[in-house]
PDB file of C-alpha atoms in Angstrom:
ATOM      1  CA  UNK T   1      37.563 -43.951  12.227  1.00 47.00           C
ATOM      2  CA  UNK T   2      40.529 -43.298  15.080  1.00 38.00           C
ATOM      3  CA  UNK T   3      42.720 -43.196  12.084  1.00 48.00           C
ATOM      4  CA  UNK T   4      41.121 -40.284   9.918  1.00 50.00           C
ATOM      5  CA  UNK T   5      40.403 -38.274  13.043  1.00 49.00           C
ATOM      6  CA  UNK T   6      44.077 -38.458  13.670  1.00 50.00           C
ATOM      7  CA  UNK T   7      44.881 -37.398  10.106  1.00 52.00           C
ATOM      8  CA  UNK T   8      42.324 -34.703  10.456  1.00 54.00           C
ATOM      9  CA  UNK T   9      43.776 -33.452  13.765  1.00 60.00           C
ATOM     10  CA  UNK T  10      47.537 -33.413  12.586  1.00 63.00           C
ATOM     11  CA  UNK T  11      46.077 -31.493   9.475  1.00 68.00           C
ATOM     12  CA  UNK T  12      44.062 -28.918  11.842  1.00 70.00           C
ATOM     13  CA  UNK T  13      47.467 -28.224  13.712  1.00 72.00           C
ATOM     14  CA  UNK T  14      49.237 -27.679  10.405  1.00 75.00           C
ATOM     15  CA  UNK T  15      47.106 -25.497   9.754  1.00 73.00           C
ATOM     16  CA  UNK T  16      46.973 -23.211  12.582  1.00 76.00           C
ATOM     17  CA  UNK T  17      50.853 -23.330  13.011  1.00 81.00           C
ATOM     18  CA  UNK T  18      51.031 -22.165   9.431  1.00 79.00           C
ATOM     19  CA  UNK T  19      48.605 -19.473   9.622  1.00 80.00           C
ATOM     20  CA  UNK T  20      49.713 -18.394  12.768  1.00 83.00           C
ATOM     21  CA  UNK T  21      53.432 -18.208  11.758  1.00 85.00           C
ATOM     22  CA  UNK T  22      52.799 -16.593   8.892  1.00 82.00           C
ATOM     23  CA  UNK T  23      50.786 -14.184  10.607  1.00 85.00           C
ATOM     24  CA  UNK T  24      53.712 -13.285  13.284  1.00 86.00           C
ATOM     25  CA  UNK T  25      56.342 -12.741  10.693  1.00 86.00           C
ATOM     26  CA  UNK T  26      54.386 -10.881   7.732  1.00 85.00           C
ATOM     27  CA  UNK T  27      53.112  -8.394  10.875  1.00 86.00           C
ATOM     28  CA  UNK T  28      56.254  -8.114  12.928  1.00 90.00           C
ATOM     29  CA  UNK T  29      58.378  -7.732   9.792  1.00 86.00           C
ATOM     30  CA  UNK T  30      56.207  -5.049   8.615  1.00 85.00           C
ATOM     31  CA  UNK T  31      56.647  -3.093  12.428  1.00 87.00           C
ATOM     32  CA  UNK T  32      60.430  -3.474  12.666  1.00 89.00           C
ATOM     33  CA  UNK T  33      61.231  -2.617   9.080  1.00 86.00           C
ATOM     34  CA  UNK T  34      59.559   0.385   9.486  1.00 84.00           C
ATOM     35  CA  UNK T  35      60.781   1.446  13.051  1.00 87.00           C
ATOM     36  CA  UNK T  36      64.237   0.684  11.685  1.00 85.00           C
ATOM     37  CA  UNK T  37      63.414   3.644   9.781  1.00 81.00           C
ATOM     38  CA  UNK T  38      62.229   5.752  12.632  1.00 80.00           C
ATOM     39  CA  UNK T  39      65.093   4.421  15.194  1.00 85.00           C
ATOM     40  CA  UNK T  40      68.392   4.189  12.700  1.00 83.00           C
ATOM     41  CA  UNK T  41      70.248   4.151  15.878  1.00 86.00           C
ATOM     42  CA  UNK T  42      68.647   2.199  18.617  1.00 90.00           C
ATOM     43  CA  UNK T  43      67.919  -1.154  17.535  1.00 92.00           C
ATOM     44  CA  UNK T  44      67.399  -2.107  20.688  1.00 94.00           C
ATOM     45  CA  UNK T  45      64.109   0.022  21.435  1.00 93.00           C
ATOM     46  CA  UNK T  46      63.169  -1.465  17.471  1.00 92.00           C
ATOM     47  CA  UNK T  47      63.978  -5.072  18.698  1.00 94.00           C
ATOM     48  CA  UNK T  48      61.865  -4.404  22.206  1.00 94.00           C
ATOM     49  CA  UNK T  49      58.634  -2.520  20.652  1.00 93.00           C
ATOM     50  CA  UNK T  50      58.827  -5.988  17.756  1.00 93.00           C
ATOM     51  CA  UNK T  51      58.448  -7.726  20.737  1.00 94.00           C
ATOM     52  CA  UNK T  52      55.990  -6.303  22.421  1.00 94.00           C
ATOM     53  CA  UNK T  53      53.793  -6.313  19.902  1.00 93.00           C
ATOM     54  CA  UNK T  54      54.237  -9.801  18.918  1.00 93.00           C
ATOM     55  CA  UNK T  55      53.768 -10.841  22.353  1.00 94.00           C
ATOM     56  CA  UNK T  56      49.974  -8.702  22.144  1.00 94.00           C
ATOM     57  CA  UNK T  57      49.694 -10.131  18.388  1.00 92.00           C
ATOM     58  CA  UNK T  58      49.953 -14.082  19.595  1.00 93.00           C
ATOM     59  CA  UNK T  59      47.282 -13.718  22.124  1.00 94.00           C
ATOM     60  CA  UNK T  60      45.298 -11.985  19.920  1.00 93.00           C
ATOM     61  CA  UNK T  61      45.660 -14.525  17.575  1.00 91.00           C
ATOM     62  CA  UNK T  62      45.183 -17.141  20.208  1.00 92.00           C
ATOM     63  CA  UNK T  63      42.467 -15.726  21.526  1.00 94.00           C
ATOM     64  CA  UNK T  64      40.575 -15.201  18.334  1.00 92.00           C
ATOM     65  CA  UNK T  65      41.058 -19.234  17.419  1.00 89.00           C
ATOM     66  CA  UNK T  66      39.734 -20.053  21.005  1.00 93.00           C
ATOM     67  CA  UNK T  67      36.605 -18.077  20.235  1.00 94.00           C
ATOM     68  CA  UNK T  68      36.237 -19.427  16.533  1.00 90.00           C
ATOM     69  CA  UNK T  69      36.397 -22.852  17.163  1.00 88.00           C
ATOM     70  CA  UNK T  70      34.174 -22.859  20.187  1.00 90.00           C
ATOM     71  CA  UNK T  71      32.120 -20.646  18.139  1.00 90.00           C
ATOM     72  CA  UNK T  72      31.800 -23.176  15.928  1.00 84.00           C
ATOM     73  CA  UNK T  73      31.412 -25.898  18.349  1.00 84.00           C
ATOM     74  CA  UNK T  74      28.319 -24.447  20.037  1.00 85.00           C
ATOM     75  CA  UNK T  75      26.608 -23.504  16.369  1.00 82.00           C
ATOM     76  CA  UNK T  76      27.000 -26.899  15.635  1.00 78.00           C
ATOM     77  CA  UNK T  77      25.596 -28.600  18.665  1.00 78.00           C
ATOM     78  CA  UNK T  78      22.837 -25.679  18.675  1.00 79.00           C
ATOM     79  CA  UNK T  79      21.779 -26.942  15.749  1.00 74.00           C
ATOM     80  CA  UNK T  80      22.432 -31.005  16.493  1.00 75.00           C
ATOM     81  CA  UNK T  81      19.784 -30.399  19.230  1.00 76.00           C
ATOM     82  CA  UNK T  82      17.414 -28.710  16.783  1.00 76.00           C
ATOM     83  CA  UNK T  83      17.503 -31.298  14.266  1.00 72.00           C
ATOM     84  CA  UNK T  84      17.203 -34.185  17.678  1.00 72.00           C
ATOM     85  CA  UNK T  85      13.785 -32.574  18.196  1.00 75.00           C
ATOM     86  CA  UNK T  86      12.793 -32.367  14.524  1.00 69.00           C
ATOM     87  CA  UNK T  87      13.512 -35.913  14.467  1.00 70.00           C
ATOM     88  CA  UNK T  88      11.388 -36.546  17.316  1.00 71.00           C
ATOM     89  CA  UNK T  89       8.667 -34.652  16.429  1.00 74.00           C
ATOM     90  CA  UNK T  90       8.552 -35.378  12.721  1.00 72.00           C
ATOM     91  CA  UNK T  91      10.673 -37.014  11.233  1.00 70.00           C
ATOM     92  CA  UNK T  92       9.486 -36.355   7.559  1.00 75.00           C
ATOM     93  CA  UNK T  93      10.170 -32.616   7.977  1.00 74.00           C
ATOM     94  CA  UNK T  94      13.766 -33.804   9.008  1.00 70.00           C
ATOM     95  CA  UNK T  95      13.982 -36.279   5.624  1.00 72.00           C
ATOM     96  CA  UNK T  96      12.534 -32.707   3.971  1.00 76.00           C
ATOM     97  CA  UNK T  97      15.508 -30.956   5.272  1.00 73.00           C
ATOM     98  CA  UNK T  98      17.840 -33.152   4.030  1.00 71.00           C
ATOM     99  CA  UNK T  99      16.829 -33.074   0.707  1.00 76.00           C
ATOM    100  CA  UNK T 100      17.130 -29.385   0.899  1.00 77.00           C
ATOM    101  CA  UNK T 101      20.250 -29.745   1.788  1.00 73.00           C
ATOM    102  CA  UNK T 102      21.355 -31.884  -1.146  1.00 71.00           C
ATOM    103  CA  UNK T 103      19.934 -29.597  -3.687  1.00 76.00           C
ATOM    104  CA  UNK T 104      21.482 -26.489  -2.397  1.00 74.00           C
ATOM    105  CA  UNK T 105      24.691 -28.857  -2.654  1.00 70.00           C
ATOM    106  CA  UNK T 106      23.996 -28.531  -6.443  1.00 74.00           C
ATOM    107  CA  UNK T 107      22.563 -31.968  -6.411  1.00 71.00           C
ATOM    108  CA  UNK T 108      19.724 -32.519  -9.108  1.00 78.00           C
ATOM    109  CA  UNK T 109      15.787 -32.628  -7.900  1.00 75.00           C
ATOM    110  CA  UNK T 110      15.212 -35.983  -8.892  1.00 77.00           C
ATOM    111  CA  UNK T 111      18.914 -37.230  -7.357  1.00 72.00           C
ATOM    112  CA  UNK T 112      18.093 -35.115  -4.141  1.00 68.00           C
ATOM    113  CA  UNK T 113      15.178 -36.828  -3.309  1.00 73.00           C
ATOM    114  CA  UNK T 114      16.127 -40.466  -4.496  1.00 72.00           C
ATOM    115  CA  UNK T 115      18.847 -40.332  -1.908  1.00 67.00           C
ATOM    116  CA  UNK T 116      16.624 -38.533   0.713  1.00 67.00           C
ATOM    117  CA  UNK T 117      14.507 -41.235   0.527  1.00 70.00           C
ATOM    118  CA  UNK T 118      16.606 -44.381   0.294  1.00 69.00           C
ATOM    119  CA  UNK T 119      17.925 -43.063   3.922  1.00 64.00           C
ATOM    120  CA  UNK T 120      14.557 -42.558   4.664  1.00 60.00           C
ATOM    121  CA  UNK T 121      13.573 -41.681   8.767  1.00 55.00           C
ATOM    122  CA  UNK T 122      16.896 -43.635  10.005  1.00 61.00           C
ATOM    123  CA  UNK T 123      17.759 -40.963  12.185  1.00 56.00           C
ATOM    124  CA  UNK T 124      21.447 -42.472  12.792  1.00 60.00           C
ATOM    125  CA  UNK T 125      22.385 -42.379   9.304  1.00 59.00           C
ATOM    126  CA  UNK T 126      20.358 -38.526   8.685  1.00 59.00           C
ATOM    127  CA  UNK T 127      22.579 -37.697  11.465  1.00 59.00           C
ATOM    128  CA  UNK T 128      25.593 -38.739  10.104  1.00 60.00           C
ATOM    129  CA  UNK T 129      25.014 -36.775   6.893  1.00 58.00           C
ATOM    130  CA  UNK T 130      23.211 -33.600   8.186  1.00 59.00           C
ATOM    131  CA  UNK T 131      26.388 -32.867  10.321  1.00 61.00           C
ATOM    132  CA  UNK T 132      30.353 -33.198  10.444  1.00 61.00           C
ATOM    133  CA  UNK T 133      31.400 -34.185  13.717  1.00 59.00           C
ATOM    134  CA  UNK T 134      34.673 -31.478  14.288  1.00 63.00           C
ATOM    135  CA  UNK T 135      37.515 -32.812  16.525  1.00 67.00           C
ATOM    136  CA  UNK T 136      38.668 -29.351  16.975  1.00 76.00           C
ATOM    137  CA  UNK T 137      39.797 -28.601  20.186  1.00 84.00           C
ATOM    138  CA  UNK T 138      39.339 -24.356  20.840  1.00 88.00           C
ATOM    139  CA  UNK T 139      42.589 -24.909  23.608  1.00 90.00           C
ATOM    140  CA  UNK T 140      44.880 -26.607  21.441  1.00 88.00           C
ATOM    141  CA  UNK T 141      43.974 -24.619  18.205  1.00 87.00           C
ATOM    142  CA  UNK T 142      44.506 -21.400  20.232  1.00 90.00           C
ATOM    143  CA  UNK T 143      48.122 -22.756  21.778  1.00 90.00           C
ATOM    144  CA  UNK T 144      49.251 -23.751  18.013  1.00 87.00           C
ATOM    145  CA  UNK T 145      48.015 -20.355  16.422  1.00 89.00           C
ATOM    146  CA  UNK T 146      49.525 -18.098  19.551  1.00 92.00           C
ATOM    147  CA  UNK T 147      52.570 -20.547  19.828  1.00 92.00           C
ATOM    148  CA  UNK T 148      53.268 -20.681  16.214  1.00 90.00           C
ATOM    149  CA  UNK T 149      52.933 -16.724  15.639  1.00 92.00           C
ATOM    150  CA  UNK T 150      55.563 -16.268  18.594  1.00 93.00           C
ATOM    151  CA  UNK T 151      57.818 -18.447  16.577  1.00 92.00           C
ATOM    152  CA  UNK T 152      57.060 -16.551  13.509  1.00 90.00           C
ATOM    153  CA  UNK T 153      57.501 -12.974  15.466  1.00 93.00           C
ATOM    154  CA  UNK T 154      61.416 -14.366  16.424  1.00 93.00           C
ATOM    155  CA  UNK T 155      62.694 -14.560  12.787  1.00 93.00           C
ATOM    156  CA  UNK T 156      62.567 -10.715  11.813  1.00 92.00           C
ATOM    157  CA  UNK T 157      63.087  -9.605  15.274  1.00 95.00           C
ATOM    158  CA  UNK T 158      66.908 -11.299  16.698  1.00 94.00           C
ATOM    159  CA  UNK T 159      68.624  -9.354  14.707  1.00 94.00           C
ATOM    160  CA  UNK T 160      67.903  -5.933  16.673  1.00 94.00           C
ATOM    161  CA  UNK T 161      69.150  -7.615  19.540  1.00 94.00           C
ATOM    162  CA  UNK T 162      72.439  -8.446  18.257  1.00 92.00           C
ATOM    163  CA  UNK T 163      73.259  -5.806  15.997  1.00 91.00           C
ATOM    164  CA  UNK T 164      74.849  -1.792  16.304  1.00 90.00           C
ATOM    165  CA  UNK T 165      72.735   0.130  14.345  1.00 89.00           C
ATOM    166  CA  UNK T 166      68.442  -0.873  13.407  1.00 88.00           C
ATOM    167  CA  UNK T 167      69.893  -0.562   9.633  1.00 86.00           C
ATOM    168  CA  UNK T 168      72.908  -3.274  10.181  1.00 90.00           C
ATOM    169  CA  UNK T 169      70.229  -5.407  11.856  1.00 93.00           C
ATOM    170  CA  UNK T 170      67.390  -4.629   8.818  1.00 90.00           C
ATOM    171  CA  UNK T 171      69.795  -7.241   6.667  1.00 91.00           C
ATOM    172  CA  UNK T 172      69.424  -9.373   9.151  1.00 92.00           C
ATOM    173  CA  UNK T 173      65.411  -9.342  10.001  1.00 92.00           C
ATOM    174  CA  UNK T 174      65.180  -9.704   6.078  1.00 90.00           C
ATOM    175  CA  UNK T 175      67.275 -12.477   5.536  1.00 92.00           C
ATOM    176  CA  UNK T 176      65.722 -14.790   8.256  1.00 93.00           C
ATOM    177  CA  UNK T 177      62.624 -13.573   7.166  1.00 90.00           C
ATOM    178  CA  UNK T 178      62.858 -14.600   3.759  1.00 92.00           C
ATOM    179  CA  UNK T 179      64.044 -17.866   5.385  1.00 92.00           C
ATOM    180  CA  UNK T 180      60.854 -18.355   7.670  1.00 90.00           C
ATOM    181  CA  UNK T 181      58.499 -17.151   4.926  1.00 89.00           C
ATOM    182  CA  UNK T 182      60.173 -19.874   1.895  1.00 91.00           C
ATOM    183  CA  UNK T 183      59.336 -22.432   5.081  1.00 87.00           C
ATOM    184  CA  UNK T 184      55.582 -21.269   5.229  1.00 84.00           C
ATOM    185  CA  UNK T 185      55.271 -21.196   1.441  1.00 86.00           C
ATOM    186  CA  UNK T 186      57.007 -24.630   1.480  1.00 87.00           C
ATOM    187  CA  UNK T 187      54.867 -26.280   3.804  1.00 81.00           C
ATOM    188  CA  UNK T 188      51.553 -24.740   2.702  1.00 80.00           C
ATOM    189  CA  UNK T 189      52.507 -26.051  -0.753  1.00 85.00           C
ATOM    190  CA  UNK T 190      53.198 -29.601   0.890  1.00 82.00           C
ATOM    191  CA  UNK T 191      49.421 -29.889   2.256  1.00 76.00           C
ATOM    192  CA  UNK T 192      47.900 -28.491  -0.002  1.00 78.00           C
ATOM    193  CA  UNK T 193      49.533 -29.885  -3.220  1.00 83.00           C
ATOM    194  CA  UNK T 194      50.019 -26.623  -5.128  1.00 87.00           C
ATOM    195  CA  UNK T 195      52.875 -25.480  -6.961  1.00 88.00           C
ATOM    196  CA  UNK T 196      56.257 -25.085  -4.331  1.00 89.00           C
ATOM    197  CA  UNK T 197      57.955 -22.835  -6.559  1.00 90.00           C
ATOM    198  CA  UNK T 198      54.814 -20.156  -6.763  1.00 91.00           C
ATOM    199  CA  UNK T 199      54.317 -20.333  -3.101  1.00 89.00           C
ATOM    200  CA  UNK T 200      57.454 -19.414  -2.014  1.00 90.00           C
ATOM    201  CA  UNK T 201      57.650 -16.080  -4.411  1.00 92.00           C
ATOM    202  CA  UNK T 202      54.094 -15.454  -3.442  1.00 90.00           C
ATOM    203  CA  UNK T 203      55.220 -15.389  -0.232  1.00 87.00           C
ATOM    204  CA  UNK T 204      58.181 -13.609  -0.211  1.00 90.00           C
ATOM    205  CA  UNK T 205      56.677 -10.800  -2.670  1.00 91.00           C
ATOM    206  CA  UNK T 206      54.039 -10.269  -0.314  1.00 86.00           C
ATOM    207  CA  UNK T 207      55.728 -10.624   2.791  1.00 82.00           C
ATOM    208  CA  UNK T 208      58.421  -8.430   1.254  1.00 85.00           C
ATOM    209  CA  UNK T 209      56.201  -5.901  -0.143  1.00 87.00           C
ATOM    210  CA  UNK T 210      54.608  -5.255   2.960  1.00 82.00           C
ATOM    211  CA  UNK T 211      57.799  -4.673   4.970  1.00 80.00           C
ATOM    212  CA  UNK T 212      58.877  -2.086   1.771  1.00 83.00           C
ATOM    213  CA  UNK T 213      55.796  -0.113   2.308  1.00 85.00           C
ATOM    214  CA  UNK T 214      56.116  -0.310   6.232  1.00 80.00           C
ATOM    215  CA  UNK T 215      59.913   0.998   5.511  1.00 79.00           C
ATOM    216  CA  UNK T 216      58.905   4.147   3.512  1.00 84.00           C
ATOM    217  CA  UNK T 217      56.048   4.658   6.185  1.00 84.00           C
ATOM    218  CA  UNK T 218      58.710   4.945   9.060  1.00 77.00           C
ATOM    219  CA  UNK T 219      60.732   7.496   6.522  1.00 75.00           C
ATOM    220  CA  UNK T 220      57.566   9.459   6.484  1.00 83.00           C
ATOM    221  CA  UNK T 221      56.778   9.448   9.946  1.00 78.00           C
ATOM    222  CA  UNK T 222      60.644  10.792  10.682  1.00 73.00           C
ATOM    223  CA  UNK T 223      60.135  13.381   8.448  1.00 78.00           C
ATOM    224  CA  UNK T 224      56.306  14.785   9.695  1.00 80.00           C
ATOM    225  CA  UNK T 225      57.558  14.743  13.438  1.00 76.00           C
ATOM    226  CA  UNK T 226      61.698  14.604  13.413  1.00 69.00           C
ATOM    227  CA  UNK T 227      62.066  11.333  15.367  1.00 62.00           C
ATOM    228  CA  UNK T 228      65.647   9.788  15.477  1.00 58.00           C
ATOM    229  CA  UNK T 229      66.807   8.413  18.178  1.00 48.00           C
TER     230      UNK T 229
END
């Protein structure tokens, strides 16, 4: 119905906003917490490279979702048209199928092919349950997932534009940070029903964690090659 494709459309963007938000600040955070370490003193050049490579990170991540979903989209209609001509050809081999497809479900034997043969040849209703019609669109996926990981790439970067020193302006990429990623642990929790309190930490710790290793990866690089600008 209009109504569930709706509610399975707004759920698809969610989805792809949260991913791709997620994705911008865990990555970005992780680049400019470690050039902070490289560049103590030019937060500027940290705050410019961030950007930079969130800019290339968003169209990857665009990109990639365009490719998926029409991926996808073709597989499925690839194999819509081979099940068409099965049904044309013989449509017992098609009823076969189906009941194939119910027992690999996990469905028992006897239930697989009781239902298999209640639908019987009706090649309306096999079609409705041999396939899931997707109202994915690759254009708007790829605009929320690219869109959404800009957004995400802002939080941990603003700082270095604003601040003296790429150490003054660390605080600063953590705190909204921390911010953006409580936000994507809140609203993953909110779809998907799970605990609020255990997505947050989980996604602090981790989002955290990796900017604490990128940190003491930047220390090491200064010391091998005696960058500091």
């Amino acid at each position: 119905s209009f109504r569930k494709e709706q509610k399975g459309s707004a759920l698809t963007n969610v989805r792809d906003f949260v991913l791709g938000m997620n994705d911008g600040l865990v990555e970005i955070l992780g680049a400019v917490t470690g050039l902070s370490a490289a560049y103590a003193g030019n937060p500027l050049l940290v705050a410019v490279s961030g950007l930079v490579v969130g800019v290339a990170g968003a169209l990857s991540m665009g990109i990639g979702a365009f490719i998926s979903v029409r991926s996808q989209r073709q597989i499925d209609a690839g194999t819509r048209a081979r099940m068409e001509i099965l049904f044309a050809v013989s449509p017992q081999r098609a009823v076969a199928e189906y009941r194939e497809r119910l027992q690999d479900s996990g469905l028992p034997d006897d239930v697989a092919g009781e239902v298999a043969e209640r639908v019987g040849t009706r090649q309306e209703a096999l079609a409705r349950l041999l396939f899931r019609d997707s109202n994915e669109n690759e254009w708007r996926s790829a605009l929320f997932t690219g869109g959404a990981y800009l957004f995400g790439v802002a939080f941990p970067v603003l700082p270095y534009f604003l601040a003296d020193s790429s150490r003054q302006a660390l605080f600063g990429s953590i705190g909204f940070a921390g911010l953006a990623l409580a936000l994507v642990g809140g609203m993953i929790a909110l779809v998907s029903g799970i605990s609020l309190r255990g997505k947050i930490m989980e996604m602090l710790v981790s989002g955290f964690s990796a900017a604490g290793l990128a940190y003491l990866f930047g220390h090491l690089m200064q010391a091998l090659f005696g960058v500091d600008v």
